[in-house]
């Protein structure tokens, strides 16, 4: 391998991130999880790895504990959840993950809603989402809808993931 090829490969590896994908549901199985499949496909198509993919029960404590544990893992560079973001009384993903967020990414939510409107129309009103940094790890919570998940991941999250993971990583801060 030439010296330039080795540098290019090292740069590609540096941009490769490990994603944790979590589907939050009371009814689906992994086999039926089209939104989770869309997240995995977006990351893998861009050359990133899936560190873990899990399906968990939809309740506040369960969601908060799972996301907190994923943030603490050294092999997780980004966490993306799908499900539990609606307006039903049992939808508590944003409420569970919100307290873990150190820095909000409000432009993500604005851009997500603008792009989602083009895809799903006025029903975007009940389509809640969250983006932020928790303990140096980007975290995104998305609805359980294949179309909006695809838009969020392909148009926003995956293209920005390496940059966000690098900027958010508290170990790279200079004192």
PDB file of N, CA and C in Angstrom, residues 50-143:
ATOM      1  N   UNK A  50     -22.178  -0.455  13.542  1.00  0.00           N
ATOM      2  CA  UNK A  50     -23.225  -0.504  14.554  1.00  0.00           C
ATOM      3  C   UNK A  50     -22.633  -1.250  15.742  1.00  0.00           C
ATOM      4  N   UNK A  51     -22.396  -0.535  16.827  1.00  0.00           N
ATOM      5  CA  UNK A  51     -21.810  -1.115  18.026  1.00  0.00           C
ATOM      6  C   UNK A  51     -22.805  -2.030  18.715  1.00  0.00           C
ATOM      7  N   UNK A  52     -24.053  -1.573  18.789  1.00  0.00           N
ATOM      8  CA  UNK A  52     -25.108  -2.382  19.390  1.00  0.00           C
ATOM      9  C   UNK A  52     -26.442  -1.939  18.810  1.00  0.00           C
ATOM     10  N   UNK A  53     -27.330  -2.903  18.706  1.00  0.00           N
ATOM     11  CA  UNK A  53     -28.710  -2.611  18.293  1.00  0.00           C
ATOM     12  C   UNK A  53     -29.616  -3.342  19.263  1.00  0.00           C
ATOM     13  N   UNK A  54     -30.504  -2.575  19.884  1.00  0.00           N
ATOM     14  CA  UNK A  54     -31.345  -3.156  20.920  1.00  0.00           C
ATOM     15  C   UNK A  54     -32.782  -2.698  20.765  1.00  0.00           C
ATOM     16  N   UNK A  55     -33.667  -3.495  21.287  1.00  0.00           N
ATOM     17  CA  UNK A  55     -35.077  -3.173  21.347  1.00  0.00           C
ATOM     18  C   UNK A  55     -35.467  -3.242  22.820  1.00  0.00           C
ATOM     19  N   UNK A  56     -36.012  -2.151  23.328  1.00  0.00           N
ATOM     20  CA  UNK A  56     -36.344  -2.112  24.757  1.00  0.00           C
ATOM     21  C   UNK A  56     -37.796  -1.687  24.955  1.00  0.00           C
ATOM     22  N   UNK A  57     -38.313  -2.028  26.130  1.00  0.00           N
ATOM     23  CA  UNK A  57     -39.676  -1.675  26.519  1.00  0.00           C
ATOM     24  C   UNK A  57     -39.798  -0.164  26.694  1.00  0.00           C
ATOM     25  N   UNK A  58     -40.941   0.339  26.279  1.00  0.00           N
ATOM     26  CA  UNK A  58     -41.210   1.774  26.316  1.00  0.00           C
ATOM     27  C   UNK A  58     -41.685   2.186  27.706  1.00  0.00           C
ATOM     28  N   UNK A  59     -40.751   2.667  28.532  1.00  0.00           N
ATOM     29  CA  UNK A  59     -41.102   3.343  29.782  1.00  0.00           C
ATOM     30  C   UNK A  59     -39.934   4.224  30.205  1.00  0.00           C
ATOM     31  N   UNK A  60     -40.233   5.256  30.950  1.00  0.00           N
ATOM     32  CA  UNK A  60     -39.281   6.305  31.311  1.00  0.00           C
ATOM     33  C   UNK A  60     -37.991   5.743  31.914  1.00  0.00           C
ATOM     34  N   UNK A  61     -38.106   4.967  32.982  1.00  0.00           N
ATOM     35  CA  UNK A  61     -36.917   4.473  33.688  1.00  0.00           C
ATOM     36  C   UNK A  61     -36.064   3.579  32.803  1.00  0.00           C
ATOM     37  N   UNK A  62     -36.701   2.723  32.039  1.00  0.00           N
ATOM     38  CA  UNK A  62     -35.988   1.811  31.159  1.00  0.00           C
ATOM     39  C   UNK A  62     -35.210   2.577  30.093  1.00  0.00           C
ATOM     40  N   UNK A  63     -35.859   3.553  29.484  1.00  0.00           N
ATOM     41  CA  UNK A  63     -35.224   4.352  28.425  1.00  0.00           C
ATOM     42  C   UNK A  63     -34.054   5.146  29.002  1.00  0.00           C
ATOM     43  N   UNK A  64     -34.270   5.807  30.121  1.00  0.00           N
ATOM     44  CA  UNK A  64     -33.202   6.618  30.706  1.00  0.00           C
ATOM     45  C   UNK A  64     -31.994   5.759  31.094  1.00  0.00           C
ATOM     46  N   UNK A  65     -32.257   4.609  31.708  1.00  0.00           N
ATOM     47  CA  UNK A  65     -31.160   3.732  32.123  1.00  0.00           C
ATOM     48  C   UNK A  65     -30.383   3.206  30.924  1.00  0.00           C
ATOM     49  N   UNK A  66     -31.084   2.788  29.877  1.00  0.00           N
ATOM     50  CA  UNK A  66     -30.416   2.238  28.687  1.00  0.00           C
ATOM     51  C   UNK A  66     -29.559   3.299  28.013  1.00  0.00           C
ATOM     52  N   UNK A  67     -30.108   4.469  27.767  1.00  0.00           N
ATOM     53  CA  UNK A  67     -29.346   5.522  27.085  1.00  0.00           C
ATOM     54  C   UNK A  67     -28.156   5.944  27.952  1.00  0.00           C
ATOM     55  N   UNK A  68     -28.344   6.043  29.234  1.00  0.00           N
ATOM     56  CA  UNK A  68     -27.251   6.402  30.139  1.00  0.00           C
ATOM     57  C   UNK A  68     -26.114   5.382  30.058  1.00  0.00           C
ATOM     58  N   UNK A  69     -26.450   4.102  30.061  1.00  0.00           N
ATOM     59  CA  UNK A  69     -25.410   3.065  29.960  1.00  0.00           C
ATOM     60  C   UNK A  69     -24.691   3.126  28.615  1.00  0.00           C
ATOM     61  N   UNK A  70     -25.416   3.404  27.552  1.00  0.00           N
ATOM     62  CA  UNK A  70     -24.783   3.488  26.229  1.00  0.00           C
ATOM     63  C   UNK A  70     -23.834   4.678  26.148  1.00  0.00           C
ATOM     64  N   UNK A  71     -24.220   5.791  26.730  1.00  0.00           N
ATOM     65  CA  UNK A  71     -23.366   6.984  26.740  1.00  0.00           C
ATOM     66  C   UNK A  71     -22.046   6.690  27.439  1.00  0.00           C
ATOM     67  N   UNK A  72     -22.089   5.853  28.456  1.00  0.00           N
ATOM     68  CA  UNK A  72     -20.895   5.519  29.244  1.00  0.00           C
ATOM     69  C   UNK A  72     -19.972   4.507  28.567  1.00  0.00           C
ATOM     70  N   UNK A  73     -20.445   3.848  27.522  1.00  0.00           N
ATOM     71  CA  UNK A  73     -19.619   2.835  26.856  1.00  0.00           C
ATOM     72  C   UNK A  73     -18.538   3.499  26.004  1.00  0.00           C
ATOM     73  N   UNK A  74     -17.339   2.998  26.076  1.00  0.00           N
ATOM     74  CA  UNK A  74     -16.227   3.551  25.315  1.00  0.00           C
ATOM     75  C   UNK A  74     -16.299   3.284  23.822  1.00  0.00           C
ATOM     76  N   UNK A  75     -17.073   2.280  23.413  1.00  0.00           N
ATOM     77  CA  UNK A  75     -17.155   1.938  21.990  1.00  0.00           C
ATOM     78  C   UNK A  75     -18.354   2.573  21.298  1.00  0.00           C
ATOM     79  N   UNK A  76     -19.088   3.433  21.986  1.00  0.00           N
ATOM     80  CA  UNK A  76     -20.253   4.111  21.411  1.00  0.00           C
ATOM     81  C   UNK A  76     -19.901   5.573  21.180  1.00  0.00           C
ATOM     82  N   UNK A  77     -19.934   5.990  19.912  1.00  0.00           N
ATOM     83  CA  UNK A  77     -19.639   7.370  19.550  1.00  0.00           C
ATOM     84  C   UNK A  77     -20.896   8.208  19.385  1.00  0.00           C
ATOM     85  N   UNK A  78     -22.041   7.543  19.145  1.00  0.00           N
ATOM     86  CA  UNK A  78     -23.312   8.234  18.928  1.00  0.00           C
ATOM     87  C   UNK A  78     -24.437   7.274  19.297  1.00  0.00           C
ATOM     88  N   UNK A  79     -25.512   7.820  19.851  1.00  0.00           N
ATOM     89  CA  UNK A  79     -26.695   7.030  20.201  1.00  0.00           C
ATOM     90  C   UNK A  79     -27.874   7.580  19.414  1.00  0.00           C
ATOM     91  N   UNK A  80     -28.602   6.691  18.746  1.00  0.00           N
ATOM     92  CA  UNK A  80     -29.814   7.082  18.028  1.00  0.00           C
ATOM     93  C   UNK A  80     -30.939   6.165  18.481  1.00  0.00           C
ATOM     94  N   UNK A  81     -32.015   6.776  18.981  1.00  0.00           N
ATOM     95  CA  UNK A  81     -33.175   6.000  19.374  1.00  0.00           C
ATOM     96  C   UNK A  81     -34.321   6.267  18.412  1.00  0.00           C
ATOM     97  N   UNK A  82     -35.232   5.328  18.347  1.00  0.00           N
ATOM     98  CA  UNK A  82     -36.459   5.500  17.586  1.00  0.00           C
ATOM     99  C   UNK A  82     -37.612   4.977  18.417  1.00  0.00           C
ATOM    100  N   UNK A  83     -38.681   5.763  18.472  1.00  0.00           N
ATOM    101  CA  UNK A  83     -39.870   5.348  19.198  1.00  0.00           C
ATOM    102  C   UNK A  83     -40.060   6.061  20.511  1.00  0.00           C
ATOM    103  N   UNK A  84     -41.315   6.083  20.953  1.00  0.00           N
ATOM    104  CA  UNK A  84     -41.664   6.678  22.231  1.00  0.00           C
ATOM    105  C   UNK A  84     -41.586   8.189  22.260  1.00  0.00           C
ATOM    106  N   UNK A  85     -41.648   8.829  21.083  1.00  0.00           N
ATOM    107  CA  UNK A  85     -41.497  10.284  21.024  1.00  0.00           C
ATOM    108  C   UNK A  85     -42.795  11.008  20.721  1.00  0.00           C
ATOM    109  N   UNK A  86     -43.885  10.273  20.584  1.00  0.00           N
ATOM    110  CA  UNK A  86     -45.156  10.887  20.218  1.00  0.00           C
ATOM    111  C   UNK A  86     -45.801  11.639  21.362  1.00  0.00           C
ATOM    112  N   UNK A  87     -47.100  11.829  21.243  1.00  0.00           N
ATOM    113  CA  UNK A  87     -47.836  12.605  22.238  1.00  0.00           C
ATOM    114  C   UNK A  87     -48.751  11.731  23.093  1.00  0.00           C
ATOM    115  N   UNK A  88     -48.710  10.427  22.914  1.00  0.00           N
ATOM    116  CA  UNK A  88     -49.501   9.537  23.751  1.00  0.00           C
ATOM    117  C   UNK A  88     -48.962   9.576  25.178  1.00  0.00           C
ATOM    118  N   UNK A  89     -49.818   9.326  26.165  1.00  0.00           N
ATOM    119  CA  UNK A  89     -49.355   9.362  27.559  1.00  0.00           C
ATOM    120  C   UNK A  89     -48.160   8.442  27.841  1.00  0.00           C
ATOM    121  N   UNK A  90     -48.057   7.319  27.141  1.00  0.00           N
ATOM    122  CA  UNK A  90     -46.949   6.386  27.390  1.00  0.00           C
ATOM    123  C   UNK A  90     -45.669   6.752  26.642  1.00  0.00           C
ATOM    124  N   UNK A  91     -45.708   7.793  25.821  1.00  0.00           N
ATOM    125  CA  UNK A  91     -44.512   8.235  25.096  1.00  0.00           C
ATOM    126  C   UNK A  91     -43.676   9.128  26.004  1.00  0.00           C
ATOM    127  N   UNK A  92     -42.537   8.602  26.452  1.00  0.00           N
ATOM    128  CA  UNK A  92     -41.723   9.343  27.419  1.00  0.00           C
ATOM    129  C   UNK A  92     -40.244   9.371  27.062  1.00  0.00           C
ATOM    130  N   UNK A  93     -39.901   9.047  25.820  1.00  0.00           N
ATOM    131  CA  UNK A  93     -38.485   9.012  25.448  1.00  0.00           C
ATOM    132  C   UNK A  93     -37.809  10.366  25.638  1.00  0.00           C
ATOM    133  N   UNK A  94     -38.424  11.424  25.144  1.00  0.00           N
ATOM    134  CA  UNK A  94     -37.786  12.737  25.254  1.00  0.00           C
ATOM    135  C   UNK A  94     -37.685  13.187  26.701  1.00  0.00           C
ATOM    136  N   UNK A  95     -38.689  12.871  27.482  1.00  0.00           N
ATOM    137  CA  UNK A  95     -38.670  13.227  28.897  1.00  0.00           C
ATOM    138  C   UNK A  95     -37.599  12.431  29.655  1.00  0.00           C
ATOM    139  N   UNK A  96     -37.368  11.178  29.241  1.00  0.00           N
ATOM    140  CA  UNK A  96     -36.359  10.330  29.890  1.00  0.00           C
ATOM    141  C   UNK A  96     -34.941  10.715  29.483  1.00  0.00           C
ATOM    142  N   UNK A  97     -34.747  11.030  28.222  1.00  0.00           N
ATOM    143  CA  UNK A  97     -33.410  11.335  27.718  1.00  0.00           C
ATOM    144  C   UNK A  97     -33.033  12.795  27.981  1.00  0.00           C
ATOM    145  N   UNK A  98     -33.992  13.677  27.992  1.00  0.00           N
ATOM    146  CA  UNK A  98     -33.734  15.107  28.186  1.00  0.00           C
ATOM    147  C   UNK A  98     -32.825  15.438  29.355  1.00  0.00           C
ATOM    148  N   UNK A  99     -33.049  14.867  30.546  1.00  0.00           N
ATOM    149  CA  UNK A  99     -32.182  15.191  31.682  1.00  0.00           C
ATOM    150  C   UNK A  99     -30.724  14.738  31.503  1.00  0.00           C
ATOM    151  N   UNK A 100     -30.464  13.841  30.582  1.00  0.00           N
ATOM    152  CA  UNK A 100     -29.100  13.375  30.334  1.00  0.00           C
ATOM    153  C   UNK A 100     -28.320  14.337  29.437  1.00  0.00           C
ATOM    154  N   UNK A 101     -29.026  15.206  28.737  1.00  0.00           N
ATOM    155  CA  UNK A 101     -28.412  16.097  27.740  1.00  0.00           C
ATOM    156  C   UNK A 101     -27.740  17.286  28.422  1.00  0.00           C
ATOM    157  N   UNK A 102     -26.457  17.481  28.101  1.00  0.00           N
ATOM    158  CA  UNK A 102     -25.690  18.624  28.603  1.00  0.00           C
ATOM    159  C   UNK A 102     -25.836  19.846  27.688  1.00  0.00           C
ATOM    160  N   UNK A 103     -25.896  19.567  26.379  1.00  0.00           N
ATOM    161  CA  UNK A 103     -25.994  20.638  25.389  1.00  0.00           C
ATOM    162  C   UNK A 103     -27.028  20.234  24.339  1.00  0.00           C
ATOM    163  N   UNK A 104     -28.024  21.096  24.147  1.00  0.00           N
ATOM    164  CA  UNK A 104     -29.049  20.853  23.134  1.00  0.00           C
ATOM    165  C   UNK A 104     -28.510  21.175  21.745  1.00  0.00           C
ATOM    166  N   UNK A 105     -29.089  20.525  20.763  1.00  0.00           N
ATOM    167  CA  UNK A 105     -28.817  20.836  19.357  1.00  0.00           C
ATOM    168  C   UNK A 105     -30.133  21.281  18.723  1.00  0.00           C
ATOM    169  N   UNK A 106     -30.584  22.504  19.031  1.00  0.00           N
ATOM    170  CA  UNK A 106     -31.897  22.945  18.561  1.00  0.00           C
ATOM    171  C   UNK A 106     -32.016  23.016  17.040  1.00  0.00           C
ATOM    172  N   UNK A 107     -30.924  23.279  16.355  1.00  0.00           N
ATOM    173  CA  UNK A 107     -30.984  23.345  14.895  1.00  0.00           C
ATOM    174  C   UNK A 107     -31.331  21.981  14.298  1.00  0.00           C
ATOM    175  N   UNK A 108     -30.931  20.896  14.974  1.00  0.00           N
ATOM    176  CA  UNK A 108     -31.315  19.570  14.488  1.00  0.00           C
ATOM    177  C   UNK A 108     -32.832  19.430  14.459  1.00  0.00           C
ATOM    178  N   UNK A 109     -33.486  19.793  15.559  1.00  0.00           N
ATOM    179  CA  UNK A 109     -34.941  19.646  15.644  1.00  0.00           C
ATOM    180  C   UNK A 109     -35.622  20.525  14.597  1.00  0.00           C
ATOM    181  N   UNK A 110     -35.149  21.764  14.440  1.00  0.00           N
ATOM    182  CA  UNK A 110     -35.728  22.663  13.442  1.00  0.00           C
ATOM    183  C   UNK A 110     -35.579  22.103  12.038  1.00  0.00           C
ATOM    184  N   UNK A 111     -34.382  21.666  11.699  1.00  0.00           N
ATOM    185  CA  UNK A 111     -34.126  21.128  10.367  1.00  0.00           C
ATOM    186  C   UNK A 111     -34.894  19.822  10.150  1.00  0.00           C
ATOM    187  N   UNK A 112     -34.914  18.964  11.161  1.00  0.00           N
ATOM    188  CA  UNK A 112     -35.659  17.711  11.061  1.00  0.00           C
ATOM    189  C   UNK A 112     -37.125  17.980  10.749  1.00  0.00           C
ATOM    190  N   UNK A 113     -37.741  18.900  11.486  1.00  0.00           N
ATOM    191  CA  UNK A 113     -39.155  19.189  11.254  1.00  0.00           C
ATOM    192  C   UNK A 113     -39.394  19.793   9.868  1.00  0.00           C
ATOM    193  N   UNK A 114     -38.502  20.644   9.410  1.00  0.00           N
ATOM    194  CA  UNK A 114     -38.650  21.227   8.069  1.00  0.00           C
ATOM    195  C   UNK A 114     -38.582  20.146   6.995  1.00  0.00           C
ATOM    196  N   UNK A 115     -37.599  19.250   7.104  1.00  0.00           N
ATOM    197  CA  UNK A 115     -37.469  18.181   6.110  1.00  0.00           C
ATOM    198  C   UNK A 115     -38.604  17.166   6.239  1.00  0.00           C
ATOM    199  N   UNK A 116     -38.999  16.856   7.458  1.00  0.00           N
ATOM    200  CA  UNK A 116     -40.078  15.890   7.672  1.00  0.00           C
ATOM    201  C   UNK A 116     -41.404  16.425   7.141  1.00  0.00           C
ATOM    202  N   UNK A 117     -41.637  17.719   7.246  1.00  0.00           N
ATOM    203  CA  UNK A 117     -42.869  18.308   6.730  1.00  0.00           C
ATOM    204  C   UNK A 117     -43.021  18.022   5.239  1.00  0.00           C
ATOM    205  N   UNK A 118     -41.921  18.135   4.510  1.00  0.00           N
ATOM    206  CA  UNK A 118     -41.961  17.855   3.073  1.00  0.00           C
ATOM    207  C   UNK A 118     -42.361  16.412   2.792  1.00  0.00           C
ATOM    208  N   UNK A 119     -42.056  15.511   3.714  1.00  0.00           N
ATOM    209  CA  UNK A 119     -42.332  14.086   3.533  1.00  0.00           C
ATOM    210  C   UNK A 119     -43.705  13.676   4.072  1.00  0.00           C
ATOM    211  N   UNK A 120     -44.057  14.155   5.281  1.00  0.00           N
ATOM    212  CA  UNK A 120     -45.280  13.657   5.925  1.00  0.00           C
ATOM    213  C   UNK A 120     -46.351  14.717   6.124  1.00  0.00           C
ATOM    214  N   UNK A 121     -46.072  15.958   5.731  1.00  0.00           N
ATOM    215  CA  UNK A 121     -47.076  17.007   5.820  1.00  0.00           C
ATOM    216  C   UNK A 121     -47.345  17.463   7.243  1.00  0.00           C
ATOM    217  N   UNK A 122     -48.573  17.865   7.462  1.00  0.00           N
ATOM    218  CA  UNK A 122     -48.955  18.502   8.714  1.00  0.00           C
ATOM    219  C   UNK A 122     -48.865  17.567   9.919  1.00  0.00           C
ATOM    220  N   UNK A 123     -48.825  16.264   9.706  1.00  0.00           N
ATOM    221  CA  UNK A 123     -48.699  15.351  10.847  1.00  0.00           C
ATOM    222  C   UNK A 123     -47.353  15.509  11.554  1.00  0.00           C
ATOM    223  N   UNK A 124     -46.469  16.314  11.000  1.00  0.00           N
ATOM    224  CA  UNK A 124     -45.203  16.616  11.659  1.00  0.00           C
ATOM    225  C   UNK A 124     -45.437  17.318  13.002  1.00  0.00           C
ATOM    226  N   UNK A 125     -46.612  17.900  13.175  1.00  0.00           N
ATOM    227  CA  UNK A 125     -46.938  18.592  14.424  1.00  0.00           C
ATOM    228  C   UNK A 125     -46.796  17.657  15.625  1.00  0.00           C
ATOM    229  N   UNK A 126     -47.149  16.380  15.456  1.00  0.00           N
ATOM    230  CA  UNK A 126     -47.049  15.433  16.573  1.00  0.00           C
ATOM    231  C   UNK A 126     -45.767  14.609  16.524  1.00  0.00           C
ATOM    232  N   UNK A 127     -44.843  15.001  15.682  1.00  0.00           N
ATOM    233  CA  UNK A 127     -43.599  14.259  15.493  1.00  0.00           C
ATOM    234  C   UNK A 127     -42.485  14.920  16.305  1.00  0.00           C
ATOM    235  N   UNK A 128     -42.317  14.475  17.534  1.00  0.00           N
ATOM    236  CA  UNK A 128     -41.312  15.073  18.413  1.00  0.00           C
ATOM    237  C   UNK A 128     -39.948  14.409  18.194  1.00  0.00           C
ATOM    238  N   UNK A 129     -38.895  15.187  18.397  1.00  0.00           N
ATOM    239  CA  UNK A 129     -37.523  14.686  18.241  1.00  0.00           C
ATOM    240  C   UNK A 129     -36.621  15.445  19.208  1.00  0.00           C
ATOM    241  N   UNK A 130     -35.413  14.925  19.384  1.00  0.00           N
ATOM    242  CA  UNK A 130     -34.447  15.549  20.283  1.00  0.00           C
ATOM    243  C   UNK A 130     -33.050  15.300  19.733  1.00  0.00           C
ATOM    244  N   UNK A 131     -32.208  16.288  19.869  1.00  0.00           N
ATOM    245  CA  UNK A 131     -30.799  16.136  19.536  1.00  0.00           C
ATOM    246  C   UNK A 131     -29.973  16.873  20.561  1.00  0.00           C
ATOM    247  N   UNK A 132     -28.902  16.229  21.027  1.00  0.00           N
ATOM    248  CA  UNK A 132     -28.056  16.885  22.013  1.00  0.00           C
ATOM    249  C   UNK A 132     -26.794  16.106  22.287  1.00  0.00           C
ATOM    250  N   UNK A 133     -26.002  16.641  23.178  1.00  0.00           N
ATOM    251  CA  UNK A 133     -24.746  16.019  23.588  1.00  0.00           C
ATOM    252  C   UNK A 133     -24.892  15.632  25.059  1.00  0.00           C
ATOM    253  N   UNK A 134     -24.598  14.377  25.361  1.00  0.00           N
ATOM    254  CA  UNK A 134     -24.664  13.875  26.738  1.00  0.00           C
ATOM    255  C   UNK A 134     -23.323  13.260  27.084  1.00  0.00           C
ATOM    256  N   UNK A 135     -22.620  13.870  28.018  1.00  0.00           N
ATOM    257  CA  UNK A 135     -21.320  13.378  28.468  1.00  0.00           C
ATOM    258  C   UNK A 135     -20.371  13.111  27.291  1.00  0.00           C
ATOM    259  N   UNK A 136     -20.363  14.032  26.338  1.00  0.00           N
ATOM    260  CA  UNK A 136     -19.459  13.939  25.195  1.00  0.00           C
ATOM    261  C   UNK A 136     -19.933  13.048  24.065  1.00  0.00           C
ATOM    262  N   UNK A 137     -21.179  12.582  24.121  1.00  0.00           N
ATOM    263  CA  UNK A 137     -21.703  11.676  23.094  1.00  0.00           C
ATOM    264  C   UNK A 137     -22.950  12.295  22.465  1.00  0.00           C
ATOM    265  N   UNK A 138     -22.979  12.446  21.132  1.00  0.00           N
ATOM    266  CA  UNK A 138     -24.203  12.911  20.480  1.00  0.00           C
ATOM    267  C   UNK A 138     -25.324  11.884  20.665  1.00  0.00           C
ATOM    268  N   UNK A 139     -26.519  12.390  20.987  1.00  0.00           N
ATOM    269  CA  UNK A 139     -27.692  11.545  21.188  1.00  0.00           C
ATOM    270  C   UNK A 139     -28.845  12.146  20.391  1.00  0.00           C
ATOM    271  N   UNK A 140     -29.520  11.295  19.628  1.00  0.00           N
ATOM    272  CA  UNK A 140     -30.675  11.715  18.839  1.00  0.00           C
ATOM    273  C   UNK A 140     -31.833  10.786  19.122  1.00  0.00           C
ATOM    274  N   UNK A 141     -33.005  11.362  19.375  1.00  0.00           N
ATOM    275  CA  UNK A 141     -34.224  10.590  19.602  1.00  0.00           C
ATOM    276  C   UNK A 141     -35.199  10.925  18.473  1.00  0.00           C
ATOM    277  N   UNK A 142     -35.618   9.891  17.777  1.00  0.00           N
ATOM    278  CA  UNK A 142     -36.450  10.052  16.587  1.00  0.00           C
ATOM    279  C   UNK A 142     -37.771   9.312  16.734  1.00  0.00           C
ATOM    280  N   UNK A 143     -38.780   9.727  15.970  1.00  0.00           N
ATOM    281  CA  UNK A 143     -40.039   8.997  15.967  1.00  0.00           C
ATOM    282  C   UNK A 143     -39.853   7.590  15.398  1.00  0.00           C
TER     283      UNK A 143
END
